[in-house]
């Protein structure tokens, strides 16, 4: 699914994939930035805890975002597709100033909210300028093509990644999470090489890519975001490899971006901290 | 330590790092190529089982290489530095047509044979044209700078790799093994970025890089060899990062080479199978 059209004279909101396992107790710099970006004391944040099957997930995020000064935080208790037709939820999303999708299982999330009024509202609100963040499963579902699963610890190989249709907030990237911690480079290389127009984003735990309306993202967190750019591939054995056979992929470009680095997804160009600051750079945190 | 000088009118022998866990029972294509390259029925192969503390390691390789048609196979029971002064071992290495270093612990291997007559003989025999293969620990020790240890599953970070002086058969590369299986990209990126002149070779299990005298290598095996070329780095946060802080490394080039691919370590250029065949390509296996 392509991103929803951005209304005239409007900028798309930030898209914020987080690699899971983010700091929720100490500095909470990722959550803090998200709250600030959502309006701080004026924020009206809606949490979608559907990927998780734990009852405490919604309340947990209510506590975190409230602690960080968000004016209002609510979560939508969506556990089945029918819940997504609730007109009250649609109204809540219509007035939201920030939306957060929790971790859990991205296929649970996509099978429950995919194609519903809730998904449509999230897409349209993001296009209208509202930031949408997601962690772990909530990060995976953001892109047009979603990583649904696949073995960790593998070399790139045809069939070592399962793709499914995602929410399509962006179609510039494909997102993988818990990236270094679960050794997922092999499957992300496979995904990027299936069709090299897709940039692979491997997001580490406690790390986020804040993707601005200009498709430049900045890294926040204690780990790295690995960018796989396969557009300069000179050779791939993908099309004639047998199932499970190790692939040859020659000419990959990799950038490993730590805190403060930026990447321009349109120009496919990485920048160190203090370079390429731009009009939609992140607001400075309040403390 | 730099490679031993190659005598006039001579070509250095192949250097063959193997990523460990190689097939020893079925096709054994890596061992088979090594035996062929060592002379097949005329081969006189010396096994150095010192990295291992298992009594059966030497006899195991005796069986494997003999089964594959090697004319003569012996192993040197070196368990302490004093064993390395045995003049009989020096004579055996002087007439060897192939040398194989087993897996185990590379620091055990380097601390026992480093700087001894045995190490000197291995270096000189390789310079004189004899192939030297090593698996796992035996692969790590081949390069001038040896990966001695470091955490798997980590992002690149200063201090996440321990380097020690290796045997110095080559100083063009730094070698890591069990590469995909143990998620060692983070530490190899660290090593390559310490000083970008070094090309990082991440060798998967059951996979080998056959590095010819012209510094072009060919991949043999069921996995891949990942080449990290940091020479085009545009930014590195290495020098001012705190201990354990995730690094930013922008502008890395990665090639993932499967069976039959070649890489020219001098030109830093990868080639798909069937391209860049050259004068010192591998002998065709006998069956």
XYZ file of C-alpha atoms in Angstrom:
574
model
C 0.000 0.000 0.000
C 1.361 3.392 -0.972
C 1.477 6.205 1.575
C -1.732 8.218 1.894
C -1.597 11.442 -0.151
C -0.348 14.461 1.759
C -2.915 17.287 1.737
C -1.947 20.490 -0.043
C 0.150 22.943 2.011
C 0.861 20.205 4.552
C 3.899 18.169 5.478
C 3.743 14.491 6.293
C 4.361 13.761 9.989
C 7.473 12.076 11.274
C 7.649 8.277 10.945
C 9.605 6.828 13.850
C 10.580 3.152 13.746
C 12.201 1.989 17.014
C 14.159 -1.263 17.184
C 12.465 -2.557 20.341
C 13.929 -2.853 23.810
C 14.093 0.911 24.264
C 15.016 2.453 27.579
C 11.730 3.001 29.465
C 13.107 3.819 32.882
C 16.069 6.182 32.728
C 16.648 8.890 30.133
C 13.942 7.618 27.799
C 15.280 9.936 25.126
C 13.345 8.285 22.294
C 10.008 8.482 24.097
C 10.848 11.986 25.281
C 11.465 13.213 21.747
C 8.251 11.584 20.591
C 6.264 13.298 23.371
C 7.859 16.684 22.600
C 7.154 16.232 18.906
C 3.526 15.355 19.724
C 3.063 18.634 21.547
C 4.320 18.003 25.095
C 1.802 19.407 27.581
C -0.623 19.895 24.672
C -0.079 16.365 23.327
C -2.980 13.965 22.793
C -1.273 10.624 22.285
C -3.063 7.463 21.201
C -1.333 4.129 21.879
C -2.178 1.054 19.764
C -1.182 -1.944 21.935
C -2.703 -4.515 19.577
C 0.546 -6.269 18.588
C 0.963 -7.298 22.217
C -1.242 -9.786 24.019
C -0.270 -8.460 27.431
C -2.902 -6.482 29.335
C -0.276 -4.190 30.878
C 1.150 -2.902 27.574
C -1.347 -0.052 27.164
C -1.156 1.078 30.806
C 2.664 0.877 30.708
C 2.892 3.356 27.863
C 0.244 5.529 29.499
C 2.556 5.808 32.492
C 5.705 6.454 30.431
C 4.257 9.173 28.217
C 2.431 10.821 31.136
C 5.646 10.839 33.188
C 7.344 12.599 30.292
C 4.800 15.376 30.355
C 2.287 14.411 27.696
C -0.954 16.303 28.264
C -3.221 13.367 27.420
C -2.527 9.681 26.730
C -5.068 6.995 25.852
C -4.816 3.503 24.437
C -7.226 1.684 22.171
C -8.182 -1.800 23.431
C -8.319 -3.375 19.982
C -8.169 -7.163 20.162
C -10.165 -8.142 17.067
C -11.058 -6.658 13.688
C -14.564 -5.727 14.797
C -13.091 -3.410 17.438
C -11.618 -1.310 14.637
C -15.087 -0.170 13.512
C -15.717 1.615 16.818
C -16.562 5.212 15.789
C -15.208 6.482 19.107
C -11.748 5.172 18.210
C -11.938 6.974 14.871
C -12.800 10.227 16.652
C -9.916 9.761 19.084
C -7.499 9.223 16.209
C -8.908 12.250 14.395
C -7.895 14.535 17.249
C -4.614 12.731 18.114
C -1.366 14.689 17.949
C 0.810 11.555 18.133
C 0.241 7.826 17.578
C 2.358 5.014 19.047
C 2.221 1.330 18.050
C 3.684 -1.090 20.592
C 5.737 -4.231 20.142
C 4.420 -7.778 20.026
C 3.721 -9.646 16.814
C 3.516 -7.637 13.600
C 1.345 -10.250 11.886
C -1.124 -10.012 14.753
C -1.135 -6.250 14.266
C -1.487 -6.399 10.473
C -4.154 -9.097 10.476
C -6.259 -7.244 13.061
C -6.006 -3.640 11.870
C -5.047 -4.026 8.185
C -7.676 -2.492 5.891
C -9.818 -1.191 8.781
C -10.955 2.298 9.672
C -8.237 2.432 12.348
C -5.468 1.732 9.813
C -6.958 4.272 7.430
C -7.041 6.904 10.180
C -3.413 6.248 11.170
C -2.317 6.596 7.540
C -4.300 9.789 7.000
C -3.262 11.391 10.263
C 0.402 10.768 9.436
C -0.086 12.274 5.969
C -1.732 15.261 7.672
C 1.363 15.913 9.774
C 1.006 13.824 12.944
C 4.035 11.790 14.098
C 3.587 8.015 14.184
C 6.072 5.936 16.183
C 6.257 2.166 16.514
C 8.556 -0.167 18.364
C 9.581 -3.667 17.324
C 6.455 -5.121 15.635
C 5.086 -1.582 15.549
C 8.175 -0.529 13.555
C 8.011 -3.415 11.107
C 4.436 -2.711 10.071
C 5.163 0.885 9.038
C 6.566 0.185 5.598
C 4.749 -0.873 2.432
C 6.585 -4.201 2.489
C 6.715 -5.625 6.010
C 9.228 -8.114 7.348
C 6.912 -10.736 8.836
C 9.593 -13.216 9.861
C 12.585 -15.246 8.812
C 15.555 -16.861 10.495
C 18.128 -14.791 12.345
C 21.807 -15.814 12.097
C 21.583 -16.657 8.402
C 23.479 -15.691 5.297
C 21.414 -13.941 2.659
C 19.413 -16.614 0.843
C 16.251 -16.724 -1.200
C 13.384 -17.577 1.101
C 15.108 -16.606 4.349
C 12.701 -13.727 4.842
C 8.910 -13.633 4.865
C 7.407 -10.443 3.506
C 3.808 -9.354 3.967
C 1.961 -6.175 3.103
C 2.496 -3.518 5.760
C 0.721 -0.300 6.649
C 2.499 1.708 3.966
C 3.325 4.872 5.885
C 6.471 4.851 3.754
C 7.522 2.936 0.671
C 11.099 4.173 0.633
C 12.371 1.598 3.107
C 11.891 -1.855 4.519
C 12.382 -2.008 8.270
C 13.883 -4.714 10.452
C 14.251 -4.420 14.240
C 16.211 -5.948 17.146
C 18.750 -5.788 14.348
C 22.243 -6.341 15.725
C 20.933 -8.173 18.777
C 19.274 -10.855 16.646
C 21.765 -10.895 13.762
C 19.313 -9.994 11.035
C 21.671 -8.578 8.409
C 21.338 -11.728 6.282
C 17.605 -11.454 5.954
C 17.670 -7.688 5.415
C 20.232 -8.122 2.624
C 17.853 -10.645 1.085
C 14.959 -8.191 1.300
C 16.946 -5.312 -0.197
C 18.266 -7.496 -2.961
C 14.859 -8.836 -3.977
C 14.326 -5.428 -5.476
C 17.177 -2.968 -4.982
C 14.938 0.102 -5.071
C 14.118 -0.632 -1.425
C 16.510 0.730 1.174
C 16.888 -1.635 4.123
C 16.819 -0.113 7.604
C 18.125 -2.356 10.363
C 17.198 -0.684 13.651
C 18.948 -1.778 16.836
C 17.311 -2.073 20.218
C 16.963 1.207 22.141
C 17.472 3.075 18.869
C 15.124 4.939 16.530
C 15.156 6.533 13.096
C 13.191 9.785 13.134
C 12.178 10.005 9.455
C 11.182 13.573 8.608
C 8.756 14.775 5.945
C 11.726 15.377 3.634
C 12.703 11.687 3.939
C 15.848 12.541 5.876
C 16.120 10.624 9.107
C 18.142 11.210 12.250
C 19.262 8.495 14.645
C 18.414 8.696 18.340
C 19.421 6.054 20.875
C 22.223 3.942 22.230
C 22.644 1.593 19.245
C 22.858 2.041 15.496
C 20.696 2.063 12.408
C 22.276 0.072 9.592
C 21.327 1.248 6.104
C 21.583 -1.299 3.299
C 21.668 0.265 -0.161
C 21.628 -2.367 -2.869
C 21.059 0.071 -5.715
C 24.659 -0.207 -6.884
C 24.660 -4.018 -6.985
C 26.932 -5.256 -9.728
C 25.960 -8.902 -9.389
C 23.297 -10.904 -7.602
C 22.748 -14.631 -7.792
C 19.219 -14.216 -6.435
C 17.262 -15.180 -9.519
C 19.011 -18.454 -10.227
C 19.928 -19.616 -6.719
C 18.408 -22.811 -5.408
C 16.278 -22.599 -2.272
C 18.513 -22.140 0.770
C 21.689 -21.664 -1.312
C 23.987 -18.906 -0.040
C 23.716 -15.849 -2.286
C 26.411 -13.730 -3.849
C 25.680 -9.998 -3.629
C 28.460 -7.791 -4.970
C 28.572 -4.035 -4.576
C 26.480 -3.388 -1.475
C 26.838 -0.110 0.329
C 26.361 -0.105 4.098
C 26.225 2.839 6.451
C 26.172 2.271 10.190
C 24.644 5.338 11.827
C 24.971 6.124 15.508
C 23.312 8.834 17.560
C 22.931 12.104 15.678
C 23.841 10.804 12.221
C 21.438 11.583 9.383
C 20.559 9.783 6.161
C 18.823 11.210 3.136
C 16.619 8.413 1.769
C 16.092 10.232 -1.526
C 19.747 10.964 -2.252
C 20.899 7.731 -0.532
C 23.529 9.715 1.314
C 24.690 9.493 4.947
C 25.847 12.432 7.036
C 27.766 12.577 10.324
C 26.302 14.506 13.260
C 26.428 18.294 12.753
C 26.140 17.991 9.002
C 22.989 18.284 6.931
C 20.892 19.925 9.631
C 17.698 20.932 7.880
C 14.322 22.541 8.199
C 12.574 19.586 9.728
C 15.269 18.663 12.197
C 14.103 17.426 15.555
C 12.851 19.844 18.172
C 15.251 20.233 21.057
C 14.120 18.289 24.088
C 12.724 20.375 26.957
C 15.390 19.481 29.479
C 54.620 -9.636 11.382
C 54.955 -9.079 7.635
C 54.786 -12.012 5.257
C 58.100 -13.808 4.679
C 59.832 -12.629 1.486
C 58.980 -14.678 -1.598
C 62.136 -16.135 -3.176
C 63.030 -14.938 -6.668
C 61.219 -16.686 -9.539
C 58.750 -18.149 -7.075
C 55.093 -17.557 -6.316
C 53.733 -17.519 -2.813
C 51.536 -20.528 -2.035
C 47.783 -20.293 -1.576
C 46.531 -19.068 1.811
C 43.239 -20.760 2.642
C 41.231 -19.511 5.620
C 38.208 -21.710 6.360
C 35.370 -20.493 8.575
C 35.188 -23.628 10.724
C 32.491 -26.281 10.750
C 33.409 -27.502 7.300
C 31.841 -30.599 5.825
C 34.138 -33.505 6.772
C 31.890 -36.393 5.794
C 30.159 -35.838 2.474
C 31.536 -33.900 -0.496
C 34.354 -32.326 1.512
C 34.994 -29.959 -1.390
C 37.221 -27.608 0.628
C 39.472 -30.395 1.905
C 39.440 -32.027 -1.510
C 40.670 -28.864 -3.210
C 43.364 -28.486 -0.570
C 44.555 -32.074 -1.098
C 44.583 -31.644 -4.900
C 46.457 -28.370 -4.550
C 48.987 -30.085 -2.280
C 49.773 -32.687 -4.916
C 47.078 -35.370 -4.486
C 48.747 -38.785 -4.596
C 52.134 -37.029 -4.339
C 51.026 -34.810 -1.458
C 52.954 -34.697 1.809
C 50.596 -32.906 4.175
C 51.518 -31.769 7.675
C 48.689 -31.072 10.123
C 49.231 -28.686 13.073
C 46.553 -29.675 15.624
C 47.929 -27.407 18.358
C 44.943 -25.032 18.605
C 42.859 -28.004 19.732
C 43.249 -29.789 23.034
C 41.527 -32.917 21.742
C 43.705 -35.977 21.127
C 41.600 -37.087 18.169
C 42.046 -33.869 16.123
C 45.283 -34.953 14.451
C 44.091 -38.508 13.671
C 40.758 -37.135 12.346
C 42.464 -35.001 9.727
C 44.836 -37.867 8.914
C 41.787 -39.944 8.023
C 40.054 -37.157 6.034
C 43.053 -36.225 3.883
C 44.036 -39.872 3.363
C 40.471 -40.726 2.276
C 40.684 -37.895 -0.247
C 43.793 -39.435 -1.812
C 46.661 -37.576 -0.171
C 49.858 -39.579 -0.617
C 51.170 -38.872 2.873
C 49.641 -37.180 5.930
C 51.314 -36.578 9.294
C 50.495 -34.401 12.276
C 52.849 -32.686 14.682
C 52.038 -33.366 18.361
C 52.973 -29.869 19.537
C 51.531 -29.116 22.988
C 54.124 -26.685 24.384
C 56.698 -24.231 23.036
C 59.608 -26.598 23.651
C 58.059 -29.087 21.193
C 58.558 -26.525 18.434
C 62.347 -26.878 18.618
C 62.193 -30.529 17.564
C 64.497 -30.668 14.496
C 62.485 -33.578 13.125
C 59.411 -31.331 12.884
C 61.460 -28.744 10.988
C 62.562 -31.403 8.514
C 58.995 -32.598 8.046
C 57.836 -29.031 7.320
C 60.751 -28.536 4.910
C 59.528 -31.359 2.703
C 55.771 -30.678 3.154
C 53.675 -29.903 0.071
C 50.718 -28.659 2.121
C 50.198 -27.461 5.718
C 46.893 -27.479 7.603
C 46.187 -25.762 10.950
C 43.152 -27.058 12.826
C 40.525 -25.261 14.875
C 40.542 -24.741 18.616
C 41.781 -21.587 20.304
C 43.865 -19.163 18.260
C 45.552 -17.706 21.348
C 46.633 -21.208 22.346
C 48.061 -21.622 18.846
C 49.785 -18.229 18.771
C 51.190 -18.476 22.292
C 52.621 -21.954 21.656
C 54.037 -21.612 18.137
C 54.519 -17.830 17.752
C 58.162 -16.940 17.172
C 59.316 -20.587 17.088
C 61.096 -22.578 14.396
C 57.766 -24.173 13.479
C 56.137 -20.783 12.805
C 59.166 -19.658 10.844
C 59.032 -22.816 8.705
C 55.308 -22.406 7.990
C 55.875 -18.802 6.896
C 58.851 -19.673 4.707
C 57.204 -22.713 3.125
C 54.172 -20.632 2.205
C 56.425 -17.943 0.697
C 58.164 -20.723 -1.259
C 54.891 -21.807 -2.873
C 53.286 -24.333 -0.501
C 49.557 -23.959 0.289
C 48.696 -23.314 3.926
C 45.104 -23.875 5.053
C 43.579 -23.256 8.457
C 40.111 -23.637 9.867
C 38.492 -21.543 12.589
C 41.354 -20.686 14.995
C 43.725 -21.854 12.260
C 42.189 -19.264 9.921
C 42.325 -16.404 12.405
C 46.035 -16.783 13.040
C 46.995 -16.428 9.375
C 46.892 -12.656 9.152
C 49.333 -10.093 10.540
C 46.636 -8.797 12.881
C 44.711 -11.659 14.464
C 41.203 -11.489 15.885
C 41.762 -13.016 19.319
C 38.246 -12.522 20.649
C 35.405 -10.127 21.254
C 31.673 -10.323 21.732
C 29.406 -11.654 19.014
C 25.995 -9.986 18.497
C 27.351 -6.490 19.024
C 27.242 -3.240 17.109
C 30.621 -1.887 16.068
C 32.185 -0.269 19.128
C 35.671 0.578 20.262
C 36.972 -2.259 22.362
C 34.518 -4.891 21.111
C 37.348 -6.783 19.435
C 40.632 -8.058 20.832
C 43.495 -8.025 18.386
C 46.766 -9.870 18.812
C 49.755 -10.398 16.536
C 49.114 -13.276 14.151
C 51.370 -15.409 11.974
C 51.508 -12.826 9.181
C 51.108 -15.060 6.146
C 49.214 -12.070 4.741
C 48.873 -8.458 5.791
C 46.207 -7.565 3.262
C 43.320 -8.818 5.371
C 42.048 -9.481 8.843
C 40.110 -12.719 9.142
C 37.094 -13.598 11.236
C 35.413 -17.012 11.179
C 32.092 -18.697 12.067
C 31.039 -15.359 10.694
C 27.323 -15.351 9.976
C 26.674 -18.145 12.431
C 28.053 -16.128 15.344
C 26.996 -12.650 14.157
C 30.458 -11.166 14.022
C 29.919 -8.316 11.581
C 29.981 -5.734 14.378
C 33.423 -6.714 15.572
C 34.818 -7.064 12.035
C 33.556 -3.570 11.193
C 35.378 -2.362 14.285
C 38.589 -4.067 13.174
C 38.404 -2.721 9.623
C 37.624 0.749 10.869
C 40.517 0.870 13.326
C 42.668 1.290 10.277
C 40.831 1.208 6.961
C 43.787 -0.131 4.998
C 42.848 -3.577 6.308
C 40.213 -5.498 4.375
C 37.972 -7.531 6.666
C 37.174 -11.098 5.616
C 34.244 -12.692 7.418
C 34.327 -16.387 6.547
C 31.214 -18.479 7.169
C 31.223 -22.059 8.386
C 31.852 -24.679 5.689
C 33.293 -21.951 3.477
C 36.826 -21.005 2.469
C 38.649 -18.193 0.691
C 41.399 -19.615 -1.524
C 43.762 -16.624 -1.681
C 46.123 -16.998 -4.640
C 49.642 -15.615 -5.049
C 48.153 -12.676 -6.967
C 45.986 -11.771 -3.925
C 42.809 -12.732 -5.760
C 40.697 -15.171 -3.805
C 37.926 -17.537 -4.834
C 35.145 -18.728 -2.556
C 34.516 -22.448 -2.086
C 31.808 -23.852 0.167
C 28.168 -23.680 1.142
C 28.217 -20.274 2.863
C 29.613 -16.870 2.017
C 32.680 -14.739 2.548
C 31.757 -11.175 3.521
C 34.320 -8.567 2.486
C 34.359 -5.318 4.462
C 36.139 -2.486 2.675
C 36.364 0.601 4.864
C 38.767 2.461 2.584
C 36.019 4.778 1.326
C 34.814 5.734 4.814
C 33.516 9.286 4.818
C 33.030 9.478 8.574
C 33.983 7.436 11.612
C 33.297 8.283 15.232
C 35.963 5.792 16.355
C 38.543 8.193 17.704
C 36.224 10.163 19.972
C 33.683 7.522 20.991
C 33.442 6.538 24.636
C 34.123 2.925 25.559
C 31.173 0.761 24.536
C 29.419 3.588 22.682
C 27.838 2.554 19.371
C 29.935 3.824 16.461
C 28.888 5.649 13.330
C 30.662 4.373 10.225
C 29.515 5.993 6.988
C 30.516 4.812 3.540
C 31.310 1.147 4.042
C 31.364 -1.157 1.062
C 30.314 -4.750 1.587
C 30.481 -7.645 -0.845
C 28.893 -10.960 0.035
C 30.586 -13.662 -2.031
C 29.124 -17.101 -2.537
C 30.625 -20.159 -4.182
C 32.751 -19.311 -7.214
C 32.889 -15.552 -6.694
C 36.316 -13.896 -6.723
C 37.734 -10.837 -5.035
C 40.881 -8.950 -5.960
C 42.391 -7.762 -2.665
C 44.730 -5.335 -4.433
C 42.095 -3.651 -6.595
C 39.383 -4.105 -3.922
C 37.043 -5.413 -6.581
C 34.555 -8.306 -6.495
C 33.707 -10.514 -9.441
C 30.835 -12.939 -10.010
C 31.583 -16.563 -10.934
C 32.888 -16.941 -14.494
C 34.490 -13.523 -14.474
C 38.105 -12.726 -13.715
C 39.407 -16.261 -14.148
C 43.160 -15.916 -14.017
C 46.492 -17.638 -14.176
C 46.453 -18.929 -10.658
C 42.869 -20.118 -10.574
C 42.224 -23.297 -8.668
C 43.097 -26.659 -10.151
C 40.029 -28.610 -11.197
C 39.225 -31.331 -8.725
C 39.956 -34.869 -9.858
C 36.371 -36.078 -9.790
